PDB file of C-alpha atoms in Angstrom:
ATOM      1  CA  MET A   1     -29.903 -48.395-109.613  1.00  0.00           C
ATOM      2  CA  GLY A   2     -29.571 -47.328-113.246  1.00  0.00           C
ATOM      3  CA  SER A   3     -32.109 -45.548-115.330  1.00  0.00           C
ATOM      4  CA  ASN A   4     -35.088 -47.574-116.521  1.00  0.00           C
ATOM      5  CA  GLN A   5     -34.956 -45.825-119.867  1.00  0.00           C
ATOM      6  CA  ALA A   6     -33.721 -48.127-122.618  1.00  0.00           C
ATOM      7  CA  PRO A   7     -30.701 -46.860-124.532  1.00  0.00           C
ATOM      8  CA  ARG A   8     -31.425 -45.464-127.967  1.00  0.00           C
ATOM      9  CA  LYS A   9     -30.398 -47.949-130.647  1.00  0.00           C
ATOM     10  CA  LEU A  10     -29.520 -47.274-134.247  1.00  0.00           C
ATOM     11  CA  GLY A  11     -32.236 -48.524-136.560  1.00  0.00           C
ATOM     12  CA  LYS A  12     -34.417 -49.997-133.839  1.00  0.00           C
ATOM     13  CA  GLY A  13     -36.800 -51.374-136.478  1.00  0.00           C
ATOM     14  CA  LEU A  14     -34.061 -52.867-138.654  1.00  0.00           C
ATOM     15  CA  ALA A  15     -33.950 -56.272-136.969  1.00  0.00           C
ATOM     16  CA  GLY A  16     -37.705 -56.581-137.275  1.00  0.00           C
ATOM     17  CA  LEU A  17     -37.651 -55.690-140.950  1.00  0.00           C
ATOM     18  CA  LEU A  18     -34.813 -58.086-141.714  1.00  0.00           C
ATOM     19  CA  ASN A  19     -36.723 -60.830-139.881  1.00  0.00           C
ATOM     20  CA  ALA A  20     -39.824 -60.305-142.008  1.00  0.00           C
ATOM     21  CA  PRO A  21     -41.286 -63.493-143.506  1.00  0.00           C
ATOM     22  CA  ALA A  22     -38.874 -65.039-145.982  1.00  0.00           C
ATOM     23  CA  VAL A  23     -39.852 -66.774-149.200  1.00  0.00           C
ATOM     24  CA  GLU A  24     -38.114 -69.657-150.891  1.00  0.00           C
ATOM     25  CA  VAL A  25     -36.871 -69.139-154.432  1.00  0.00           C
ATOM     26  CA  PHE A  26     -37.966 -72.007-156.669  1.00  0.00           C
ATOM     27  CA  HIS A  27     -35.988 -72.584-159.872  1.00  0.00           C
ATOM     28  CA  VAL A  28     -34.247 -69.232-159.757  1.00  0.00           C
ATOM     29  CA  GLU A  29     -32.539 -69.943-163.080  1.00  0.00           C
ATOM     30  CA  GLN A  30     -35.903 -70.315-164.841  1.00  0.00           C
ATOM     31  CA  SER A  31     -39.166 -68.859-163.611  1.00  0.00           C
ATOM     32  CA  GLU A  32     -42.363 -70.016-165.297  1.00  0.00           C
ATOM     33  CA  PRO A  33     -45.388 -67.700-165.114  1.00  0.00           C
ATOM     34  CA  GLY A  34     -48.430 -69.156-163.444  1.00  0.00           C
ATOM     35  CA  GLY A  35     -46.446 -71.806-161.626  1.00  0.00           C
ATOM     36  CA  ALA A  36     -46.179 -70.089-158.260  1.00  0.00           C
ATOM     37  CA  GLN A  37     -45.947 -72.317-155.214  1.00  0.00           C
ATOM     38  CA  LYS A  38     -46.892 -71.435-151.665  1.00  0.00           C
ATOM     39  CA  PRO A  39     -43.690 -70.143-150.037  1.00  0.00           C
ATOM     40  CA  PRO A  40     -42.529 -71.499-146.699  1.00  0.00           C
ATOM     41  CA  GLU A  41     -42.225 -69.139-143.766  1.00  0.00           C
ATOM     42  CA  ARG A  42     -38.416 -68.885-143.936  1.00  0.00           C
ATOM     43  CA  SER A  43     -35.567 -70.118-146.148  1.00  0.00           C
ATOM     44  CA  GLU A  44     -32.271 -69.220-147.757  1.00  0.00           C
ATOM     45  CA  SER A  45     -31.313 -69.855-151.368  1.00  0.00           C
ATOM     46  CA  SER A  46     -28.388 -69.422-153.702  1.00  0.00           C
ATOM     47  CA  ILE A  47     -29.350 -66.956-156.428  1.00  0.00           C
ATOM     48  CA  SER A  48     -27.564 -66.300-159.704  1.00  0.00           C
ATOM     49  CA  LEU A  49     -25.715 -62.980-159.627  1.00  0.00           C
ATOM     50  CA  GLU A  50     -27.109 -62.315-163.097  1.00  0.00           C
ATOM     51  CA  LEU A  51     -30.623 -62.148-161.634  1.00  0.00           C
ATOM     52  CA  ILE A  52     -29.799 -59.565-158.953  1.00  0.00           C
ATOM     53  CA  ASP A  53     -30.116 -55.786-159.427  1.00  0.00           C
ATOM     54  CA  ARG A  54     -28.777 -52.931-157.319  1.00  0.00           C
ATOM     55  CA  ASN A  55     -31.108 -51.071-154.990  1.00  0.00           C
ATOM     56  CA  PRO A  56     -31.958 -47.600-156.384  1.00  0.00           C
ATOM     57  CA  GLU A  57     -32.433 -46.455-152.767  1.00  0.00           C
ATOM     58  CA  GLN A  58     -28.785 -47.243-151.935  1.00  0.00           C
ATOM     59  CA  PRO A  59     -27.504 -44.094-150.168  1.00  0.00           C
ATOM     60  CA  ARG A  60     -23.843 -44.920-150.774  1.00  0.00           C
ATOM     61  CA  THR A  61     -22.613 -43.298-153.998  1.00  0.00           C
ATOM     62  CA  GLU A  62     -19.011 -44.514-153.764  1.00  0.00           C
ATOM     63  CA  PHE A  63     -17.566 -47.853-152.694  1.00  0.00           C
ATOM     64  CA  ASP A  64     -13.970 -48.238-151.530  1.00  0.00           C
ATOM     65  CA  VAL A  65     -12.364 -50.333-154.281  1.00  0.00           C
ATOM     66  CA  GLU A  66      -9.553 -51.550-152.031  1.00  0.00           C
ATOM     67  CA  LEU A  67     -11.986 -52.763-149.362  1.00  0.00           C
ATOM     68  CA  ILE A  68     -14.154 -54.497-151.978  1.00  0.00           C
ATOM     69  CA  ASN A  69     -11.071 -56.263-153.365  1.00  0.00           C
ATOM     70  CA  GLN A  70     -10.079 -57.363-149.857  1.00  0.00           C
ATOM     71  CA  LEU A  71     -13.573 -58.748-149.315  1.00  0.00           C
ATOM     72  CA  ALA A  72     -13.376 -60.521-152.695  1.00  0.00           C
ATOM     73  CA  ALA A  73     -10.125 -62.203-151.635  1.00  0.00           C
ATOM     74  CA  SER A  74     -11.776 -63.309-148.391  1.00  0.00           C
ATOM     75  CA  ILE A  75     -14.726 -64.740-150.335  1.00  0.00           C
ATOM     76  CA  GLN A  76     -12.345 -66.695-152.579  1.00  0.00           C
ATOM     77  CA  ARG A  77     -10.789 -68.247-149.470  1.00  0.00           C
ATOM     78  CA  SER A  78     -13.830 -68.814-147.273  1.00  0.00           C
ATOM     79  CA  GLY A  79     -16.931 -68.145-149.350  1.00  0.00           C
ATOM     80  CA  VAL A  80     -19.771 -65.752-148.504  1.00  0.00           C
ATOM     81  CA  LEU A  81     -20.224 -66.149-144.756  1.00  0.00           C
ATOM     82  CA  GLN A  82     -23.426 -64.094-144.445  1.00  0.00           C
ATOM     83  CA  PRO A  83     -26.245 -64.197-147.014  1.00  0.00           C
ATOM     84  CA  ILE A  84     -27.273 -60.946-148.622  1.00  0.00           C
ATOM     85  CA  VAL A  85     -30.907 -59.854-148.295  1.00  0.00           C
ATOM     86  CA  VAL A  86     -32.964 -59.346-151.450  1.00  0.00           C
ATOM     87  CA  ARG A  87     -36.593 -58.887-152.386  1.00  0.00           C
ATOM     88  CA  PRO A  88     -38.455 -59.816-155.569  1.00  0.00           C
ATOM     89  CA  SER A  89     -37.929 -56.999-158.049  1.00  0.00           C
ATOM     90  CA  PRO A  90     -40.952 -54.663-158.102  1.00  0.00           C
ATOM     91  CA  VAL A  91     -40.314 -53.844-161.776  1.00  0.00           C
ATOM     92  CA  ALA A  92     -38.826 -56.994-163.343  1.00  0.00           C
ATOM     93  CA  PRO A  93     -40.576 -60.336-162.699  1.00  0.00           C
ATOM     94  CA  GLY A  94     -38.155 -63.170-162.062  1.00  0.00           C
ATOM     95  CA  ARG A  95     -35.408 -60.835-160.883  1.00  0.00           C
ATOM     96  CA  PHE A  96     -34.347 -59.668-157.420  1.00  0.00           C
ATOM     97  CA  GLN A  97     -33.315 -56.365-155.864  1.00  0.00           C
ATOM     98  CA  ILE A  98     -30.650 -55.984-153.193  1.00  0.00           C
ATOM     99  CA  VAL A  99     -31.955 -54.838-149.820  1.00  0.00           C
ATOM    100  CA  ALA A 100     -28.790 -55.296-147.750  1.00  0.00           C
ATOM    101  CA  GLY A 101     -25.335 -56.536-148.708  1.00  0.00           C
ATOM    102  CA  GLU A 102     -24.310 -54.718-151.890  1.00  0.00           C
ATOM    103  CA  ARG A 103     -20.636 -54.835-150.905  1.00  0.00           C
ATOM    104  CA  ARG A 104     -20.813 -58.640-150.626  1.00  0.00           C
ATOM    105  CA  TYR A 105     -22.601 -58.726-153.991  1.00  0.00           C
ATOM    106  CA  ARG A 106     -19.895 -56.639-155.686  1.00  0.00           C
ATOM    107  CA  ALA A 107     -17.101 -58.627-154.052  1.00  0.00           C
ATOM    108  CA  ALA A 108     -18.705 -61.934-155.068  1.00  0.00           C
ATOM    109  CA  LYS A 109     -18.695 -60.827-158.713  1.00  0.00           C
ATOM    110  CA  ILE A 110     -15.019 -59.866-158.482  1.00  0.00           C
ATOM    111  CA  ALA A 111     -14.268 -63.214-156.814  1.00  0.00           C
ATOM    112  CA  GLY A 112     -15.750 -64.992-159.838  1.00  0.00           C
ATOM    113  CA  LEU A 113     -18.831 -66.464-158.169  1.00  0.00           C
ATOM    114  CA  VAL A 114     -21.852 -67.160-160.362  1.00  0.00           C
ATOM    115  CA  SER A 115     -24.343 -67.247-157.480  1.00  0.00           C
ATOM    116  CA  ILE A 116     -24.556 -65.950-153.921  1.00  0.00           C
ATOM    117  CA  PRO A 117     -26.369 -67.069-150.750  1.00  0.00           C
ATOM    118  CA  ALA A 118     -29.415 -64.848-150.309  1.00  0.00           C
ATOM    119  CA  THR A 119     -32.455 -64.509-148.106  1.00  0.00           C
ATOM    120  CA  VAL A 120     -35.524 -63.300-149.986  1.00  0.00           C
ATOM    121  CA  ARG A 121     -37.959 -61.105-148.073  1.00  0.00           C
ATOM    122  CA  ILE A 122     -41.258 -59.507-148.989  1.00  0.00           C
ATOM    123  CA  LEU A 123     -40.755 -55.801-148.240  1.00  0.00           C
ATOM    124  CA  THR A 124     -42.406 -52.533-149.247  1.00  0.00           C
ATOM    125  CA  ASP A 125     -40.515 -49.692-150.921  1.00  0.00           C
ATOM    126  CA  SER A 126     -40.485 -47.806-147.618  1.00  0.00           C
ATOM    127  CA  GLU A 127     -39.100 -50.776-145.687  1.00  0.00           C
ATOM    128  CA  THR A 128     -36.471 -51.401-148.359  1.00  0.00           C
ATOM    129  CA  ALA A 129     -35.307 -47.787-148.294  1.00  0.00           C
ATOM    130  CA  GLU A 130     -35.231 -47.796-144.490  1.00  0.00           C
ATOM    131  CA  ILE A 131     -33.107 -50.947-144.318  1.00  0.00           C
ATOM    132  CA  ALA A 132     -30.664 -49.710-146.967  1.00  0.00           C
ATOM    133  CA  LEU A 133     -30.264 -46.372-145.205  1.00  0.00           C
ATOM    134  CA  THR A 134     -29.950 -47.782-141.691  1.00  0.00           C
ATOM    135  CA  GLU A 135     -27.480 -50.489-142.703  1.00  0.00           C
ATOM    136  CA  ASN A 136     -25.210 -47.869-144.246  1.00  0.00           C
ATOM    137  CA  LEU A 137     -25.559 -45.400-141.369  1.00  0.00           C
ATOM    138  CA  GLN A 138     -24.068 -48.080-139.126  1.00  0.00           C
ATOM    139  CA  ARG A 139     -20.856 -48.023-141.152  1.00  0.00           C
ATOM    140  CA  GLU A 140     -18.243 -45.445-140.204  1.00  0.00           C
ATOM    141  CA  ASP A 141     -16.892 -45.225-143.761  1.00  0.00           C
ATOM    142  CA  LEU A 142     -20.088 -43.649-145.131  1.00  0.00           C
ATOM    143  CA  ASN A 143     -19.125 -40.063-145.931  1.00  0.00           C
ATOM    144  CA  PRO A 144     -21.118 -37.121-144.493  1.00  0.00           C
ATOM    145  CA  MET A 145     -22.695 -36.134-147.810  1.00  0.00           C
ATOM    146  CA  ASP A 146     -23.956 -39.650-148.528  1.00  0.00           C
ATOM    147  CA  ARG A 147     -25.413 -39.663-145.015  1.00  0.00           C
ATOM    148  CA  ALA A 148     -26.986 -36.247-145.557  1.00  0.00           C
ATOM    149  CA  TRP A 149     -28.478 -36.968-148.974  1.00  0.00           C
ATOM    150  CA  GLY A 150     -29.625 -40.428-147.884  1.00  0.00           C
ATOM    151  CA  LEU A 151     -31.572 -38.931-144.980  1.00  0.00           C
ATOM    152  CA  ARG A 152     -32.975 -36.089-147.081  1.00  0.00           C
ATOM    153  CA  LYS A 153     -34.168 -38.341-149.919  1.00  0.00           C
ATOM    154  CA  PHE A 154     -35.729 -40.729-147.398  1.00  0.00           C
ATOM    155  CA  ALA A 155     -37.599 -37.833-145.756  1.00  0.00           C
ATOM    156  CA  GLU A 156     -38.750 -36.402-149.084  1.00  0.00           C
ATOM    157  CA  ARG A 157     -39.853 -39.632-150.703  1.00  0.00           C
ATOM    158  CA  PHE A 158     -41.952 -40.810-147.773  1.00  0.00           C
ATOM    159  CA  ASN A 159     -43.030 -37.348-146.526  1.00  0.00           C
ATOM    160  CA  LEU A 160     -41.399 -37.746-143.122  1.00  0.00           C
ATOM    161  CA  SER A 161     -40.455 -35.052-140.633  1.00  0.00           C
ATOM    162  CA  HIS A 162     -36.947 -34.961-139.196  1.00  0.00           C
ATOM    163  CA  GLY A 163     -38.332 -36.444-135.995  1.00  0.00           C
ATOM    164  CA  GLU A 164     -39.950 -39.327-137.860  1.00  0.00           C
ATOM    165  CA  VAL A 165     -36.738 -40.033-139.771  1.00  0.00           C
ATOM    166  CA  ALA A 166     -34.812 -39.972-136.487  1.00  0.00           C
ATOM    167  CA  ASP A 167     -37.160 -42.570-135.002  1.00  0.00           C
ATOM    168  CA  ARG A 168     -36.767 -44.811-138.058  1.00  0.00           C
ATOM    169  CA  VAL A 169     -32.951 -44.796-138.161  1.00  0.00           C
ATOM    170  CA  GLY A 170     -32.207 -44.432-134.446  1.00  0.00           C
ATOM    171  CA  PHE A 171     -30.578 -40.984-134.544  1.00  0.00           C
ATOM    172  CA  GLU A 172     -31.449 -37.984-132.396  1.00  0.00           C
ATOM    173  CA  ARG A 173     -33.634 -35.451-134.241  1.00  0.00           C
ATOM    174  CA  PRO A 174     -31.025 -32.624-134.093  1.00  0.00           C
ATOM    175  CA  THR A 175     -28.477 -34.992-135.651  1.00  0.00           C
ATOM    176  CA  VAL A 176     -30.822 -35.699-138.547  1.00  0.00           C
ATOM    177  CA  ALA A 177     -31.607 -31.987-138.990  1.00  0.00           C
ATOM    178  CA  ASN A 178     -27.924 -31.000-138.944  1.00  0.00           C
ATOM    179  CA  LEU A 179     -26.968 -33.685-141.444  1.00  0.00           C
ATOM    180  CA  ILE A 180     -29.780 -32.784-143.849  1.00  0.00           C
ATOM    181  CA  ARG A 181     -28.710 -29.134-143.682  1.00  0.00           C
ATOM    182  CA  LEU A 182     -25.390 -30.158-145.256  1.00  0.00           C
ATOM    183  CA  THR A 183     -27.274 -30.691-148.528  1.00  0.00           C
ATOM    184  CA  GLU A 184     -27.692 -26.888-148.683  1.00  0.00           C
ATOM    185  CA  LEU A 185     -23.947 -26.511-149.305  1.00  0.00           C
ATOM    186  CA  GLU A 186     -22.652 -25.859-152.797  1.00  0.00           C
ATOM    187  CA  ALA A 187     -21.599 -28.943-154.778  1.00  0.00           C
ATOM    188  CA  SER A 188     -17.912 -28.029-154.588  1.00  0.00           C
ATOM    189  CA  VAL A 189     -18.126 -27.677-150.802  1.00  0.00           C
ATOM    190  CA  GLY A 190     -20.006 -30.963-150.546  1.00  0.00           C
ATOM    191  CA  ASP A 191     -17.209 -32.617-152.523  1.00  0.00           C
ATOM    192  CA  TYR A 192     -14.722 -31.598-149.824  1.00  0.00           C
ATOM    193  CA  LEU A 193     -16.887 -33.314-147.210  1.00  0.00           C
ATOM    194  CA  ALA A 194     -17.404 -36.400-149.363  1.00  0.00           C
ATOM    195  CA  SER A 195     -13.659 -36.797-149.944  1.00  0.00           C
ATOM    196  CA  GLY A 196     -12.768 -36.292-146.286  1.00  0.00           C
ATOM    197  CA  ALA A 197     -10.906 -33.036-146.903  1.00  0.00           C
ATOM    198  CA  LEU A 198     -13.405 -31.377-144.549  1.00  0.00           C
ATOM    199  CA  SER A 199     -15.491 -32.901-141.763  1.00  0.00           C
ATOM    200  CA  ALA A 200     -19.217 -32.650-141.127  1.00  0.00           C
ATOM    201  CA  GLY A 201     -18.311 -30.143-138.399  1.00  0.00           C
ATOM    202  CA  HIS A 202     -16.603 -27.952-140.990  1.00  0.00           C
ATOM    203  CA  GLY A 203     -19.692 -28.223-143.179  1.00  0.00           C
ATOM    204  CA  LYS A 204     -21.958 -27.130-140.344  1.00  0.00           C
ATOM    205  CA  ALA A 205     -19.640 -24.170-139.663  1.00  0.00           C
ATOM    206  CA  LEU A 206     -19.671 -23.146-143.333  1.00  0.00           C
ATOM    207  CA  LEU A 207     -23.471 -23.013-143.285  1.00  0.00           C
ATOM    208  CA  GLY A 208     -23.037 -19.888-141.156  1.00  0.00           C
ATOM    209  CA  ALA A 209     -21.572 -18.076-144.171  1.00  0.00           C
ATOM    210  CA  PRO A 210     -23.698 -16.619-146.989  1.00  0.00           C
ATOM    211  CA  SER A 211     -24.240 -19.057-149.838  1.00  0.00           C
ATOM    212  CA  GLY A 212     -22.436 -18.625-153.129  1.00  0.00           C
ATOM    213  CA  SER A 213     -18.901 -18.140-154.381  1.00  0.00           C
ATOM    214  CA  GLY A 214     -17.738 -16.558-151.116  1.00  0.00           C
ATOM    215  CA  ARG A 215     -18.566 -19.714-149.183  1.00  0.00           C
ATOM    216  CA  GLU A 216     -16.902 -21.865-151.832  1.00  0.00           C
ATOM    217  CA  THR A 217     -13.738 -19.777-151.554  1.00  0.00           C
ATOM    218  CA  LEU A 218     -13.869 -20.046-147.769  1.00  0.00           C
ATOM    219  CA  ALA A 219     -14.146 -23.831-147.955  1.00  0.00           C
ATOM    220  CA  LYS A 220     -11.196 -24.038-150.330  1.00  0.00           C
ATOM    221  CA  GLN A 221      -9.133 -21.889-147.985  1.00  0.00           C
ATOM    222  CA  ALA A 222     -10.093 -24.100-145.035  1.00  0.00           C
ATOM    223  CA  VAL A 223      -8.801 -27.133-146.933  1.00  0.00           C
ATOM    224  CA  LEU A 224      -5.573 -25.519-148.137  1.00  0.00           C
ATOM    225  CA  GLU A 225      -4.689 -24.073-144.740  1.00  0.00           C
ATOM    226  CA  GLY A 226      -5.939 -26.991-142.652  1.00  0.00           C
ATOM    227  CA  TRP A 227      -8.364 -24.949-140.550  1.00  0.00           C
ATOM    228  CA  SER A 228      -9.992 -26.425-137.473  1.00  0.00           C
ATOM    229  CA  VAL A 229     -13.771 -26.325-137.114  1.00  0.00           C
ATOM    230  CA  ARG A 230     -13.462 -23.333-134.768  1.00  0.00           C
ATOM    231  CA  GLN A 231     -11.303 -21.437-137.249  1.00  0.00           C
ATOM    232  CA  THR A 232     -13.848 -22.175-139.955  1.00  0.00           C
ATOM    233  CA  GLU A 233     -16.718 -20.983-137.740  1.00  0.00           C
ATOM    234  CA  ALA A 234     -14.910 -17.713-137.041  1.00  0.00           C
ATOM    235  CA  ALA A 235     -14.151 -17.133-140.723  1.00  0.00           C
ATOM    236  CA  ALA A 236     -17.760 -17.906-141.704  1.00  0.00           C
ATOM    237  CA  LYS A 237     -19.017 -15.437-139.101  1.00  0.00           C
ATOM    238  CA  ARG A 238     -16.677 -12.714-140.396  1.00  0.00           C
ATOM    239  CA  LEU A 239     -17.862 -13.332-143.951  1.00  0.00           C
ATOM    240  CA  ALA A 240     -21.508 -13.122-142.866  1.00  0.00           C
ATOM    241  CA  GLN A 241     -20.866  -9.875-141.013  1.00  0.00           C
ATOM    242  CA  ALA A 242     -19.065  -8.385-144.004  1.00  0.00           C
ATOM    243  CA  ALA A 243     -22.049  -9.293-146.169  1.00  0.00           C
ATOM    244  CA  GLY A 244     -24.488  -7.759-143.682  1.00  0.00           C
ATOM    245  CA  GLY A 245     -25.738 -11.154-142.548  1.00  0.00           C
ATOM    246  CA  ASN A 246     -27.321 -12.099-139.260  1.00  0.00           C
ATOM    247  CA  THR A 247     -24.911 -13.998-137.031  1.00  0.00           C
ATOM    248  CA  GLY A 248     -24.647 -14.112-133.270  1.00  0.00           C
ATOM    249  CA  SER A 249     -24.710 -10.861-131.329  1.00  0.00           C
ATOM    250  CA  GLU A 250     -24.248  -8.715-134.403  1.00  0.00           C
ATOM    251  CA  VAL A 251     -27.950  -8.876-135.178  1.00  0.00           C
ATOM    252  CA  GLY A 252     -29.752  -5.723-134.188  1.00  0.00           C
ATOM    253  CA  GLY A 253     -32.102  -6.234-131.287  1.00  0.00           C
ATOM    254  CA  GLU A 254     -33.368  -2.793-130.478  1.00  0.00           C
ATOM    255  CA  GLY A 255     -36.996  -2.624-129.491  1.00  0.00           C
ATOM    256  CA  MET A 256     -37.271  -6.341-128.744  1.00  0.00           C
ATOM    257  CA  GLY A 257     -37.267  -5.933-124.974  1.00  0.00           C
ATOM    258  CA  TYR A 258     -34.061  -7.815-124.132  1.00  0.00           C
ATOM    259  CA  ALA A 259     -31.546  -6.510-121.623  1.00  0.00           C
ATOM    260  CA  SER A 260     -28.622  -7.678-123.767  1.00  0.00           C
ATOM    261  CA  ASN A 261     -27.797  -9.302-127.073  1.00  0.00           C
ATOM    262  CA  ALA A 262     -26.774 -12.439-125.194  1.00  0.00           C
ATOM    263  CA  ALA A 263     -30.171 -12.685-123.511  1.00  0.00           C
ATOM    264  CA  ARG A 264     -31.943 -12.126-126.810  1.00  0.00           C
ATOM    265  CA  ASP A 265     -29.843 -14.757-128.556  1.00  0.00           C
ATOM    266  CA  ALA A 266     -30.571 -17.315-125.835  1.00  0.00           C
ATOM    267  CA  VAL A 267     -34.307 -16.742-126.215  1.00  0.00           C
ATOM    268  CA  MET A 268     -34.094 -16.992-130.011  1.00  0.00           C
ATOM    269  CA  VAL A 269     -32.134 -20.231-129.881  1.00  0.00           C
ATOM    270  CA  ASP A 270     -34.694 -21.757-127.523  1.00  0.00           C
ATOM    271  CA  LEU A 271     -37.606 -20.587-129.683  1.00  0.00           C
ATOM    272  CA  GLN A 272     -35.959 -21.992-132.810  1.00  0.00           C
ATOM    273  CA  ARG A 273     -35.372 -25.315-131.078  1.00  0.00           C
ATOM    274  CA  ARG A 274     -38.938 -25.656-129.796  1.00  0.00           C
ATOM    275  CA  LEU A 275     -40.551 -24.543-133.039  1.00  0.00           C
ATOM    276  CA  GLY A 276     -38.272 -26.872-135.004  1.00  0.00           C
ATOM    277  CA  GLN A 277     -39.233 -29.798-132.772  1.00  0.00           C
ATOM    278  CA  PHE A 278     -42.924 -28.996-133.197  1.00  0.00           C
ATOM    279  CA  LEU A 279     -42.710 -28.815-136.997  1.00  0.00           C
ATOM    280  CA  GLY A 280     -40.091 -31.533-137.373  1.00  0.00           C
ATOM    281  CA  THR A 281     -37.816 -29.449-139.586  1.00  0.00           C
ATOM    282  CA  LYS A 282     -35.191 -26.721-139.412  1.00  0.00           C
ATOM    283  CA  VAL A 283     -36.514 -23.327-138.337  1.00  0.00           C
ATOM    284  CA  GLU A 284     -34.496 -20.112-138.253  1.00  0.00           C
ATOM    285  CA  ILE A 285     -35.602 -16.874-136.592  1.00  0.00           C
ATOM    286  CA  ARG A 286     -33.868 -13.869-138.124  1.00  0.00           C
ATOM    287  CA  PRO A 287     -34.355 -10.593-136.252  1.00  0.00           C
ATOM    288  CA  TYR A 288     -33.070  -7.533-138.077  1.00  0.00           C
ATOM    289  CA  GLY A 289     -33.130  -3.782-137.884  1.00  0.00           C
ATOM    290  CA  SER A 290     -35.120  -2.128-135.125  1.00  0.00           C
ATOM    291  CA  ALA A 291     -38.688  -2.102-133.795  1.00  0.00           C
ATOM    292  CA  GLY A 292     -38.710  -5.870-133.321  1.00  0.00           C
ATOM    293  CA  ARG A 293     -38.802  -6.733-137.020  1.00  0.00           C
ATOM    294  CA  GLY A 294     -37.527 -10.001-138.450  1.00  0.00           C
ATOM    295  CA  ALA A 295     -38.350 -13.155-140.370  1.00  0.00           C
ATOM    296  CA  VAL A 296     -39.054 -16.796-139.604  1.00  0.00           C
ATOM    297  CA  VAL A 297     -37.564 -19.233-142.141  1.00  0.00           C
ATOM    298  CA  ILE A 298     -38.975 -22.782-142.232  1.00  0.00           C
ATOM    299  CA  ASP A 299     -37.128 -25.373-144.328  1.00  0.00           C
ATOM    300  CA  TYR A 300     -38.985 -27.929-146.432  1.00  0.00           C
ATOM    301  CA  TYR A 301     -37.534 -30.702-148.587  1.00  0.00           C
ATOM    302  CA  GLY A 302     -40.160 -31.390-151.203  1.00  0.00           C
ATOM    303  CA  LEU A 303     -43.748 -30.504-152.084  1.00  0.00           C
ATOM    304  CA  ASP A 304     -45.178 -33.335-149.973  1.00  0.00           C
ATOM    305  CA  HIS A 305     -43.098 -32.167-147.014  1.00  0.00           C
ATOM    306  CA  PHE A 306     -44.352 -28.602-147.623  1.00  0.00           C
ATOM    307  CA  ASP A 307     -47.976 -29.797-147.604  1.00  0.00           C
ATOM    308  CA  GLY A 308     -47.354 -31.620-144.332  1.00  0.00           C
ATOM    309  CA  LEU A 309     -45.915 -28.470-142.758  1.00  0.00           C
ATOM    310  CA  MET A 310     -48.921 -26.444-143.876  1.00  0.00           C
ATOM    311  CA  ARG A 311     -51.232 -28.954-142.215  1.00  0.00           C
ATOM    312  CA  LYS A 312     -49.244 -28.780-138.975  1.00  0.00           C
ATOM    313  CA  ILE A 313     -49.487 -24.992-139.020  1.00  0.00           C
ATOM    314  CA  GLY A 314     -53.235 -25.296-139.598  1.00  0.00           C
ATOM    315  CA  PHE A 315     -53.257 -23.708-143.052  1.00  0.00           C
ATOM    316  CA  ASP A 316     -55.482 -25.469-145.592  1.00  0.00           C
ATOM    317  CA  HIS A 317     -54.263 -24.353-148.996  1.00  0.00           C
TER     318      HIS A 317
END
């Protein structure tokens, strides 16, 4: 007998959001104010491409031109096989905003179409952002930095913890936390991840090095010499040690009551994990010196997120 626990699915709420009540578009070429008709429960329409705007919540910053051109050629041969999803524009009456399907929209323009099959849904800003993010997370060609910034902006805008974001998009909470941490990297280092010169694993390893020019130099060296993730981790640790940073067993643990550095580190890792799960964000415990001194660093990703953390801690500021 297998486990009764259902497997975790990516974007478990996505299907429900995309199946929200649809509205029919009447006279999409000309919309007269005051002439609204009661929309049916569900319909699809062909909407002029000139009336459709991009989604500002689109997490993808770059689109593969070659793949878009291939899709355009397919559309010229067979048409648009799957309607895009749009919603009425929240800022421009009579216009529409893409919710899902921007690649089809771009390819349709290249293919010379003047209109595109579309399903219009009534969705909130939060639902729109969630669909755009989840749809892109399902695609393997989304680079690590677009994933990271997409998750971070989603968390910040809607004041969500890492755990809440994970539930929305179908990721595990540690995966969300690790991806969002990549946004702490310098822009030049992030560019290496975005271009594919370095992997997300390399980025996570580089976070172990002190921030600044030293980390940027380390990343460049990793690219030029083709370092593995393990080689990058080792180099980042050496750089942190040289700078007097706190990595691994090099952190002083005198006076903390542990029989060995390894035992102390295991306890610290567990405490960080549990505290991070409770707060829904990244937490780092940094012991240093002697007599059990240290610091607890709690990450926040916006003022609203900070306020939420203060409430969880029980501090009313």
